[in-house]
mmCIF file of C-alpha atoms in Angstrom:
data_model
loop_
_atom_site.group_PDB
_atom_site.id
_atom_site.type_symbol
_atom_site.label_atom_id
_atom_site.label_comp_id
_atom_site.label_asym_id
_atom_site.label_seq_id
_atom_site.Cartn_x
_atom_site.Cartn_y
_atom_site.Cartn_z
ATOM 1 C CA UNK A 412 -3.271 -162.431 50.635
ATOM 2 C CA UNK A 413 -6.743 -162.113 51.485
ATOM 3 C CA UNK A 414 -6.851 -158.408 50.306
ATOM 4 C CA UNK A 415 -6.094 -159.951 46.605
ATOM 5 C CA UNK A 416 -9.928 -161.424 46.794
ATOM 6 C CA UNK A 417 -12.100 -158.612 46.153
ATOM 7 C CA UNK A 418 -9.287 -157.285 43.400
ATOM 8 C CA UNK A 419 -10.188 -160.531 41.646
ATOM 9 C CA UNK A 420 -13.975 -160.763 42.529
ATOM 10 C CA UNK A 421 -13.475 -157.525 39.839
ATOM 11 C CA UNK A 422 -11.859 -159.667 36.993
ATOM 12 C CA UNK A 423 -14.519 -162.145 36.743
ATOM 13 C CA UNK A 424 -17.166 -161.391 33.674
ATOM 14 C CA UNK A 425 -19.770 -161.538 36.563
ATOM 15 C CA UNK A 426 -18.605 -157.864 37.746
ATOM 16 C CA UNK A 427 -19.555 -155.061 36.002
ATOM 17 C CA UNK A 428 -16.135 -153.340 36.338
ATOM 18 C CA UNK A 429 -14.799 -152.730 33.011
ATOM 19 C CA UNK A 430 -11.297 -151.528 34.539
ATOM 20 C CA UNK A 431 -9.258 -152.269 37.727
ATOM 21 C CA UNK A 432 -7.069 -149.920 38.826
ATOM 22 C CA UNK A 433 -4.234 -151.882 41.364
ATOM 23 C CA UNK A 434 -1.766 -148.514 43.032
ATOM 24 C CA UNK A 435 0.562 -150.679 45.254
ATOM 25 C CA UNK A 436 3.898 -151.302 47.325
ATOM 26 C CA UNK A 437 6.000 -154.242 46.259
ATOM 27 C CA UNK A 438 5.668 -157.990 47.784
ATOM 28 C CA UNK A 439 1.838 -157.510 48.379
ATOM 29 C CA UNK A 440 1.028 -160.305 45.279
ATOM 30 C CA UNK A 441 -0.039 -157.981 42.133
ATOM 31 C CA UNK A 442 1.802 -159.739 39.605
ATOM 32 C CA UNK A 443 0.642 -163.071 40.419
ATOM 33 C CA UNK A 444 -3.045 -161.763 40.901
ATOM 34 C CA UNK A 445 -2.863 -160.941 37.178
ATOM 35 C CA UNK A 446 -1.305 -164.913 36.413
ATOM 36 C CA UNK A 447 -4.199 -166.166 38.472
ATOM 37 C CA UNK A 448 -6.421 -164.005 36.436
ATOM 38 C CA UNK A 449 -4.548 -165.849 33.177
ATOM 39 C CA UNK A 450 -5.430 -169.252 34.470
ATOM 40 C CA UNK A 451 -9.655 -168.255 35.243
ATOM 41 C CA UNK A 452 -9.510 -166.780 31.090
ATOM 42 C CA UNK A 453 -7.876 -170.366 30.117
ATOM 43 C CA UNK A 454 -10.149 -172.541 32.183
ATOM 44 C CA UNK A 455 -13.167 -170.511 33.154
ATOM 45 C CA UNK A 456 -13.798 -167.380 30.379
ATOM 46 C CA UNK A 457 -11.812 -168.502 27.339
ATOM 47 C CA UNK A 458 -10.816 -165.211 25.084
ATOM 48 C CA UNK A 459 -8.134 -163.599 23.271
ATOM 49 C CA UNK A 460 -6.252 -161.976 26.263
ATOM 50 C CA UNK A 461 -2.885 -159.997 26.443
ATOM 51 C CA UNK A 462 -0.582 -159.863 28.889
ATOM 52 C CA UNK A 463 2.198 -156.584 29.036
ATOM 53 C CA UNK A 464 4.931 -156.382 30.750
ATOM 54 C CA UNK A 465 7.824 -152.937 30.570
ATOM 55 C CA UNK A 466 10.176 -155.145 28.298
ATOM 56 C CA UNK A 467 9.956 -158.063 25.513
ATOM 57 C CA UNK A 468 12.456 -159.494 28.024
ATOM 58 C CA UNK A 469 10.318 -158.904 30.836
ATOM 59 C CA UNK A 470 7.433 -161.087 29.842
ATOM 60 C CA UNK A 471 9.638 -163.984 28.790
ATOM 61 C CA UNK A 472 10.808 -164.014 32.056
ATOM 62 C CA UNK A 473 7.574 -164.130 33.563
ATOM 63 C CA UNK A 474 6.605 -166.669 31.366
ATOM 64 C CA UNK A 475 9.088 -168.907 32.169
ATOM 65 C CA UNK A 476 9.477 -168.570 35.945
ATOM 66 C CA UNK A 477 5.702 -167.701 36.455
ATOM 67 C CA UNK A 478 2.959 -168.558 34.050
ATOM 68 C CA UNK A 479 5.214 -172.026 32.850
ATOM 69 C CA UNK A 480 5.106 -173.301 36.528
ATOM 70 C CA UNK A 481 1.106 -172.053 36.602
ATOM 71 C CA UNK A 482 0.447 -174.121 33.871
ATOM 72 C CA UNK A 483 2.752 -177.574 34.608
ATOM 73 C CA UNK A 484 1.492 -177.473 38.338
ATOM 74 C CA UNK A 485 -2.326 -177.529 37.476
ATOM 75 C CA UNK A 486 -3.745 -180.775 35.904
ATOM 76 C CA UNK A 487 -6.734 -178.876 34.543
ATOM 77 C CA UNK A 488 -4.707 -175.950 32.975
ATOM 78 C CA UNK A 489 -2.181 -178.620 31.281
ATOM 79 C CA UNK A 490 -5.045 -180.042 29.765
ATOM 80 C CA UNK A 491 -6.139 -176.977 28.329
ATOM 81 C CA UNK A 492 -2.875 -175.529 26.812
ATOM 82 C CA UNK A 493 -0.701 -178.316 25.361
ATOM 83 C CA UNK A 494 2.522 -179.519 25.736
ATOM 84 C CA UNK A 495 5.089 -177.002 24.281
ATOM 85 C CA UNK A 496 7.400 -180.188 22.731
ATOM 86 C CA UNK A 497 4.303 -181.799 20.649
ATOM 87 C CA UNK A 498 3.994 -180.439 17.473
ATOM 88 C CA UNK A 499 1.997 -177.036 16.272
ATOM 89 C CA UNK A 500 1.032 -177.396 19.830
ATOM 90 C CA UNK A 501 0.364 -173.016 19.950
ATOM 91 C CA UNK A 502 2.670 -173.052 23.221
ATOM 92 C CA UNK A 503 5.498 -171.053 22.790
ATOM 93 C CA UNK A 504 7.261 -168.932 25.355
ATOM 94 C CA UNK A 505 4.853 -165.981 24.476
ATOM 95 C CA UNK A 506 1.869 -167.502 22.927
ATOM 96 C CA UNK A 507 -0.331 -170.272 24.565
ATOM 97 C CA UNK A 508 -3.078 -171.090 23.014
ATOM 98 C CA UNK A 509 -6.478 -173.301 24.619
ATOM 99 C CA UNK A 510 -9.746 -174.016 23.240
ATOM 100 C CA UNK A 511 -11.403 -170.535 22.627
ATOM 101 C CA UNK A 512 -8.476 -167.866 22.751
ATOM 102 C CA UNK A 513 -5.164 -167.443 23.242
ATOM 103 C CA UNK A 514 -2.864 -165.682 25.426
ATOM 104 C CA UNK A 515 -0.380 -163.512 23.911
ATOM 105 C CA UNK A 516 2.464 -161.777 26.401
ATOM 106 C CA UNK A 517 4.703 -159.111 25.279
ATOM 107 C CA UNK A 518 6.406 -155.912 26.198
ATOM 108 C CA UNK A 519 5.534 -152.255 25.990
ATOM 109 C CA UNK A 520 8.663 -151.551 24.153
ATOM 110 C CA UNK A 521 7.407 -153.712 20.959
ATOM 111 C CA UNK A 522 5.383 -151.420 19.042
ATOM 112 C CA UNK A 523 4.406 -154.384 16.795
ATOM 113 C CA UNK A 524 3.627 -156.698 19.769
ATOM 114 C CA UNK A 525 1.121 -154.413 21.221
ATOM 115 C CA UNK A 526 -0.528 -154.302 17.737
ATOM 116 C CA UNK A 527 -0.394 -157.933 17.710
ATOM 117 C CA UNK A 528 -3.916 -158.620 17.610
ATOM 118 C CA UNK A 529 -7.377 -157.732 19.367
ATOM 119 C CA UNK A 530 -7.829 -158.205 23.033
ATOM 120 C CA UNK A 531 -11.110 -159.058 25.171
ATOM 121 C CA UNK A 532 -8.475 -159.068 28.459
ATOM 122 C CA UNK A 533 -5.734 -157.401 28.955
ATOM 123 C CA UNK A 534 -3.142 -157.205 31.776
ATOM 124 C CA UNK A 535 -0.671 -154.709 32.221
ATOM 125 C CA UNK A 536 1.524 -155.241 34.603
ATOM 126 C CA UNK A 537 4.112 -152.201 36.368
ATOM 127 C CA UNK A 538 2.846 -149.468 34.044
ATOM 128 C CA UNK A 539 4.640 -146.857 35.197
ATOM 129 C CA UNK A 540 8.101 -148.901 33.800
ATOM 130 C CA UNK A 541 6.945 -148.729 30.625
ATOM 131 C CA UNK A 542 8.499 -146.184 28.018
ATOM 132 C CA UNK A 543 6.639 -142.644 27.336
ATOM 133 C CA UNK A 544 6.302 -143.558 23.623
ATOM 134 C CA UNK A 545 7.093 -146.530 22.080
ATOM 135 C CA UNK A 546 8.909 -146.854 18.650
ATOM 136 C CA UNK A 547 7.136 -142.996 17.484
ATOM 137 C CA UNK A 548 3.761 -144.755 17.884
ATOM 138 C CA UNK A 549 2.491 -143.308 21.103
ATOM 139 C CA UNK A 550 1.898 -144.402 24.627
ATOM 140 C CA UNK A 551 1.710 -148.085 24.882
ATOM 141 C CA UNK A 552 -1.171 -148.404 27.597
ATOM 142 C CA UNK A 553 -3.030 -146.677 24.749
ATOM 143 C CA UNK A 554 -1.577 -148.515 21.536
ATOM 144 C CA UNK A 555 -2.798 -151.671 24.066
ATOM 145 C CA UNK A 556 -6.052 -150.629 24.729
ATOM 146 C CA UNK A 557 -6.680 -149.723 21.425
ATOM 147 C CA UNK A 558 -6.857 -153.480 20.726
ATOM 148 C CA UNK A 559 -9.697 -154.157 23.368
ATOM 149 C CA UNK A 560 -12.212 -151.613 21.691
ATOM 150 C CA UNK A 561 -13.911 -154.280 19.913
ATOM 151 C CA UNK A 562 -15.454 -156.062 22.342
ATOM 152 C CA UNK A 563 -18.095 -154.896 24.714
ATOM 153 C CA UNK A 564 -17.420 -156.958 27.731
ATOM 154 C CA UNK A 565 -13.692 -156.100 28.077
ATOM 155 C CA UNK A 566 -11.896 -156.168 30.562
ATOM 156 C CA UNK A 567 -9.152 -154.434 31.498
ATOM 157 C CA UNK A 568 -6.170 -154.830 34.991
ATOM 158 C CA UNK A 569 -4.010 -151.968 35.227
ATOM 159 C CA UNK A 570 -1.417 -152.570 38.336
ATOM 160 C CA UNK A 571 2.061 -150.721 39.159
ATOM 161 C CA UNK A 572 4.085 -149.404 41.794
ATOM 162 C CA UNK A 573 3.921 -145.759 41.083
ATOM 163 C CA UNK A 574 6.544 -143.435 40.409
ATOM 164 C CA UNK A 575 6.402 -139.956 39.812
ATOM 165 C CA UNK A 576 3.904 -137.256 40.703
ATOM 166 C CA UNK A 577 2.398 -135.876 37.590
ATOM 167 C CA UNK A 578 4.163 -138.560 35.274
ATOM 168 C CA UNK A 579 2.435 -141.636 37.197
ATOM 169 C CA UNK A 580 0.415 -143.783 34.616
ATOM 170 C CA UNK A 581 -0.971 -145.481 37.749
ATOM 171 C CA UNK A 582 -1.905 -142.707 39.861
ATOM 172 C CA UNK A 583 -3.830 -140.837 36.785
ATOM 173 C CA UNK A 584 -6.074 -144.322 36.688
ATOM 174 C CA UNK A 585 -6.319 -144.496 40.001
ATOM 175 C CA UNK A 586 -7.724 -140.741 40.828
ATOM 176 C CA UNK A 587 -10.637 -142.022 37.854
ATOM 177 C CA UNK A 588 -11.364 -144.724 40.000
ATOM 178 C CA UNK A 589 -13.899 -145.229 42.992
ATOM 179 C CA UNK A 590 -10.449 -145.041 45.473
ATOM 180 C CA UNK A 591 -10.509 -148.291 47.485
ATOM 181 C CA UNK A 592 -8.105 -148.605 50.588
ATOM 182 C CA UNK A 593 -7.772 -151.407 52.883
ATOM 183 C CA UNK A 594 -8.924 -151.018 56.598
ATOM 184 C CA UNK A 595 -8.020 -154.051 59.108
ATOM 185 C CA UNK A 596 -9.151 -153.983 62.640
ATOM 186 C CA UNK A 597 -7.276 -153.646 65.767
ATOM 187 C CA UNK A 598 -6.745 -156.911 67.611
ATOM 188 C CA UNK A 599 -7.315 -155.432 70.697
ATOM 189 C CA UNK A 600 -10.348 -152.969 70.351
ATOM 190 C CA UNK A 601 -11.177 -154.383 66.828
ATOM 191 C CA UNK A 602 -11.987 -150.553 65.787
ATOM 192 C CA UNK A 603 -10.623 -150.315 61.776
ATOM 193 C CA UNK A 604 -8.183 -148.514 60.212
ATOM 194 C CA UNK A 605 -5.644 -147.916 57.112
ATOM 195 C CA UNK A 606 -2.503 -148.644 57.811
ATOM 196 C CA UNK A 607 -0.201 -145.570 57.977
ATOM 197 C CA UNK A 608 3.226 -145.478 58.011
ATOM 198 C CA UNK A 609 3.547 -142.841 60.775
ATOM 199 C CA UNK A 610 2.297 -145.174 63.146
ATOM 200 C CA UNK A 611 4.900 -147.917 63.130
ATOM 201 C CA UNK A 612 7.089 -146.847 65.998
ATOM 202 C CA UNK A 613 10.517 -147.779 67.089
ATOM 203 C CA UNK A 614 13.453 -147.413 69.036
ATOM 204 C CA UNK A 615 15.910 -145.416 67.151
ATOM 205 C CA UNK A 616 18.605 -147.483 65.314
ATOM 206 C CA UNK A 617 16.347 -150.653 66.806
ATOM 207 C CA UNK A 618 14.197 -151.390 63.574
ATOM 208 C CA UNK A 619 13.231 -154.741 64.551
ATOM 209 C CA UNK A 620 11.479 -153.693 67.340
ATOM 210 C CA UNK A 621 8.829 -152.094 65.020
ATOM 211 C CA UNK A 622 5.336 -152.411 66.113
ATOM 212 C CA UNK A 623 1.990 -150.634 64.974
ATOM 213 C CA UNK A 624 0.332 -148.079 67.523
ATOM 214 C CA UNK A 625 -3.416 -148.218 66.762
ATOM 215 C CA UNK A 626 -4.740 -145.334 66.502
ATOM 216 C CA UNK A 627 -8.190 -145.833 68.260
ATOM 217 C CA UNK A 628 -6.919 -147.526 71.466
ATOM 218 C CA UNK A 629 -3.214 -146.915 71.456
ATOM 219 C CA UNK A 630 -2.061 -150.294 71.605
ATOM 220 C CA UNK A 631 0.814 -152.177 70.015
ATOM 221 C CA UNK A 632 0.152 -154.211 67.237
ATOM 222 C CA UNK A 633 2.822 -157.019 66.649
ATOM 223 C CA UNK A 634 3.597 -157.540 62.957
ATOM 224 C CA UNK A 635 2.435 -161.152 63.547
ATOM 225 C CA UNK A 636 -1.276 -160.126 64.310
ATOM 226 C CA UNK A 637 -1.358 -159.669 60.425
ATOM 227 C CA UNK A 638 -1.870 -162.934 60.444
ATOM 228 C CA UNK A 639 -5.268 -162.407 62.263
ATOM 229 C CA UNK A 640 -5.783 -158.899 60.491
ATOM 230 C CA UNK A 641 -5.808 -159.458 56.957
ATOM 231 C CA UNK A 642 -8.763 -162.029 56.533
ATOM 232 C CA UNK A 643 -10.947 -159.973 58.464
ATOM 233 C CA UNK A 644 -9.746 -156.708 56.467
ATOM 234 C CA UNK A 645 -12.234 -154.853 53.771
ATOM 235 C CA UNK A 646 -12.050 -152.644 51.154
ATOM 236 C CA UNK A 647 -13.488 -149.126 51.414
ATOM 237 C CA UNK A 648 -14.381 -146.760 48.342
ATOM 238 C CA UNK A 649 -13.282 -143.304 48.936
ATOM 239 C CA UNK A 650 -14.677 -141.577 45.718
ATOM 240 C CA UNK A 651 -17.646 -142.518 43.517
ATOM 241 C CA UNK A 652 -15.132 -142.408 40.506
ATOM 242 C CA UNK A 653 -16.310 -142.730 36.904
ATOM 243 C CA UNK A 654 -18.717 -146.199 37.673
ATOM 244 C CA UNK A 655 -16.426 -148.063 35.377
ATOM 245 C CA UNK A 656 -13.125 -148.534 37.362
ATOM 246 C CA UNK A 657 -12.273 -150.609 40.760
ATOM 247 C CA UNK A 658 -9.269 -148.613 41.961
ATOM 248 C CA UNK A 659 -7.082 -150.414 45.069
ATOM 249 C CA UNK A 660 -4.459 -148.361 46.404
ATOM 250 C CA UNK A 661 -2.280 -150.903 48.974
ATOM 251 C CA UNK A 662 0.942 -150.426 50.736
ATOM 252 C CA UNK A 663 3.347 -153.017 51.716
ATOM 253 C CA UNK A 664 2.668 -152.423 55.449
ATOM 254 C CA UNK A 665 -0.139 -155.057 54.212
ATOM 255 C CA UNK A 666 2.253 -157.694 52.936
ATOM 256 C CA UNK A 667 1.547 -160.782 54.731
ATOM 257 C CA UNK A 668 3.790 -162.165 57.422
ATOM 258 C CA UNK A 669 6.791 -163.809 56.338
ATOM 259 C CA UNK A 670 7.002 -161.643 53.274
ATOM 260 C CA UNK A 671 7.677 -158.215 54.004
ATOM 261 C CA UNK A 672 7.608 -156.843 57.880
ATOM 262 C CA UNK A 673 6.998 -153.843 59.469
ATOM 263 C CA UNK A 674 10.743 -154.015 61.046
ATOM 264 C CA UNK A 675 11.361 -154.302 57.407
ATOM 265 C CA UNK A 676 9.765 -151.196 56.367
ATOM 266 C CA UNK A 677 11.440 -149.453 59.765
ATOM 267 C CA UNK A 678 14.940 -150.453 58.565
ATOM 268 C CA UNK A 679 14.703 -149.174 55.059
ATOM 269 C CA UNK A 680 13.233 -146.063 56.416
ATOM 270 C CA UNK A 681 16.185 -145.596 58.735
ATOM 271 C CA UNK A 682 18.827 -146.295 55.856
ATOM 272 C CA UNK A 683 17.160 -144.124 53.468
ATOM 273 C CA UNK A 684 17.578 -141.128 56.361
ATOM 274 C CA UNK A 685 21.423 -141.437 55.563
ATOM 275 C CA UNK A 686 20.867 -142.182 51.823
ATOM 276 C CA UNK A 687 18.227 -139.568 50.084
ATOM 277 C CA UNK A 688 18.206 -141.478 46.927
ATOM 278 C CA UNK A 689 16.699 -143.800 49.102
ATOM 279 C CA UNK A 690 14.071 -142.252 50.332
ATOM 280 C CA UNK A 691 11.982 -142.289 46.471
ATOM 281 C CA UNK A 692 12.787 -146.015 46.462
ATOM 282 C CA UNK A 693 10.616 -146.160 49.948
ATOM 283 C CA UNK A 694 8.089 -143.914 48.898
ATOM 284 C CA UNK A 695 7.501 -146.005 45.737
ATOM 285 C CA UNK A 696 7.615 -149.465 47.101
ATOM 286 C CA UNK A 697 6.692 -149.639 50.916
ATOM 287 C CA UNK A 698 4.073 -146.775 50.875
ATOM 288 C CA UNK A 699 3.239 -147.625 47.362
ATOM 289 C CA UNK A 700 2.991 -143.729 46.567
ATOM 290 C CA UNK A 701 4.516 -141.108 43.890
ATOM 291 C CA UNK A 702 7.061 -139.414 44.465
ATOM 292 C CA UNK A 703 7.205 -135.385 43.853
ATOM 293 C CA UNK A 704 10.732 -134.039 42.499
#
C-alpha cells in the first residue's frame, strides 16, 4: 500500500499537519493505517491518544482482532504495553497503557467514553457511521475533539468511507482540506493519471475481463500492472485548503492486487445495474464517493 506512506509521513509530530483528512473506498488499508499510527504513539511519540470507532462494540472488536495481534506480534511494542494477565498491568481490552500515555478506544455512541479524558491523538475511524448526536450531547467528532484542545501539537486522523451528500462528516473535512488524489503512471507511456472509473472497460456480462484504458495513450492496463503502478504513484494537492489539513481522497480502483480488482469493481457495477440499492453501496465503497438522494 504504498499510497498509505505519505498519509502517515502526516501523522508523525515532524509534519506540521494538525489534521488528516482520509475520503476513501473500502480494502485500500485505512483502518490499519490508523493501528500503525497506534504503534509509532506507543513506541516512538508516547501521549494520551484516543481511538473511535461507530460503536462501543466496534472498538472491542478491533481491539481484539487488530490492535491485540499488533501488539503480541511486535517484540518492541510487547515490551512497552504489558501483559494483560499480570496484575494492574493497564491492559485491558480498551485501555493499554505504556510509559508516557495511554491509549484509550471507544465508540461514538458512549457519550461518557468520548469524555473520557484529554487527547494529544486522536483517531477516528468510519466517521460517517457514527450517530448524528450522541446521548443529547451533540456530535461526537466534536464531543471528541473537544478533548484534544489542550494541547498545541495535536494531532488529529479523520478517515471514512463517505455516505451521503450534504450529511457526509468526511466529505465536509475533506472540501477544508488541501484535496490530495493519487495519480499512477501508465506502464506503457508512463504519462500520470487518477484513476477513473469510466475507464475500466469490459465486455458486457464478461467482468473479469476488466482492464484500464489509459487515457493518454489508449492502452490496456492489466489489473496486475498495479503491482508496478502503485510504488511509483504520488499524491497531488488540488486546493490550497485551510494550511492545517492533509486531505486524501482514494478509491478502491487503488487497492493493491490480490485485494480488491478491477474485474471486481466491473462485477459489482454490473449487479448493481439490476439491483439500484446497489448502486449507493458502489458509489460509497469502490469510488469512495457520496451519494446524492
Amino acid at each position: 500500500t504504498p499510497y498509505l506512506k505519505t498519509i502517515m509521513d502526516c501523522l508523525s509530530p515532524s509534519s506540521p499537519v494538525e489534521r488528516v483528512v482520509f475520503m476513501k473506498g473500502a480494502q485500500v488499508g485505512a483502518t490499519e493505517c490508523g493501528n500503525n499510527w497506534s504503534g509509532f504513539v506507543v513506541h516512538q511519540a508516547p501521549g494520551p491518544m484516543m481511538a473511535v470507532q461507530p460503536t462501543v462494540e466496534m472498538a472491542k472488536r478491533n481491539s481484539k482482532q487488530r490492535v491485540d495481534p499488533l501488539i503480541e506480534e511486535s517484540d518492541i511494542l510487547r515490551k512497552l504495553v504489558r501483559d494483560p494477565r499480570s496484575r494492574d498491568s493497564g491492559n485491558t481490552i480498551l485501555s493499554k497503557e505504556f510509559p508516557g500515555g495511554v491509549l484509550v478506544m471507544t465508540g461514538a455512541n458512549s457519550a461518557v467514553g468520548l469524555r473520557s479524558m484529554a487527547a494529544r491523538y486522536l483517531f477516528l475511524d468510519e466517521v460517517d457511521g457514527y450517530p448524528g448526536d450522541v446521548e443529547g450531547e451533540g456530535d461526537p467528532v466534536n464531543l471528541a475533539l473537544a478533548r484534544t484542545r489542550t494541547f498545541a501539537r495535536r494531532k488529529v486522523f479523520m478517515a471514512s468511507t463517505p455516505k451521503i451528500t450534504g450529511l457526509s462528516r468526511i466529505e465536509t473535512a475533506f472540501e477544508d482540506s488541501d484535496q490530495r488524489r493519487f495519480w499512477v503512471p501508465c506502464p506503457h507511456c508512463n504519462q500520470h493519471q487518477t484513476l477513473k472509473f469510466a475507464q475500466l472497460k469490459w465486455p458486457k456480462g464478461k467482468p473479469d475481463e476488466a482492464v484500464y484504458i489509459c487515457e493518454h495513450c489508449g492502452a490496456a492496463i492489466e489489473n496486475h500492472h498495479k503491482h508496478w503502478m502503485l510504488p511509483r504513484g504520488e499524491w497531488r494537492a488540488g486546493a490550497s485548503g485551510d494550511g492545517k489539513t492533509a486531505g486524501f481522497h482514494l478509491s478502491s480502483l487503488y487497492s493493491p492486487v490480490g485485494w480488491f480488482s478491477w474485474a471486481d469493481a466491473a462485477k459489482m457495477f454490473e449487479e448493481a445495474q439490476k439491483n439500484p440499492s446497489l448502486l449507493q453501496v458502489f458509489v460509497n465503497t469502490v469510488l469512495g464517493e457520496t451519494w446524492a438522494q
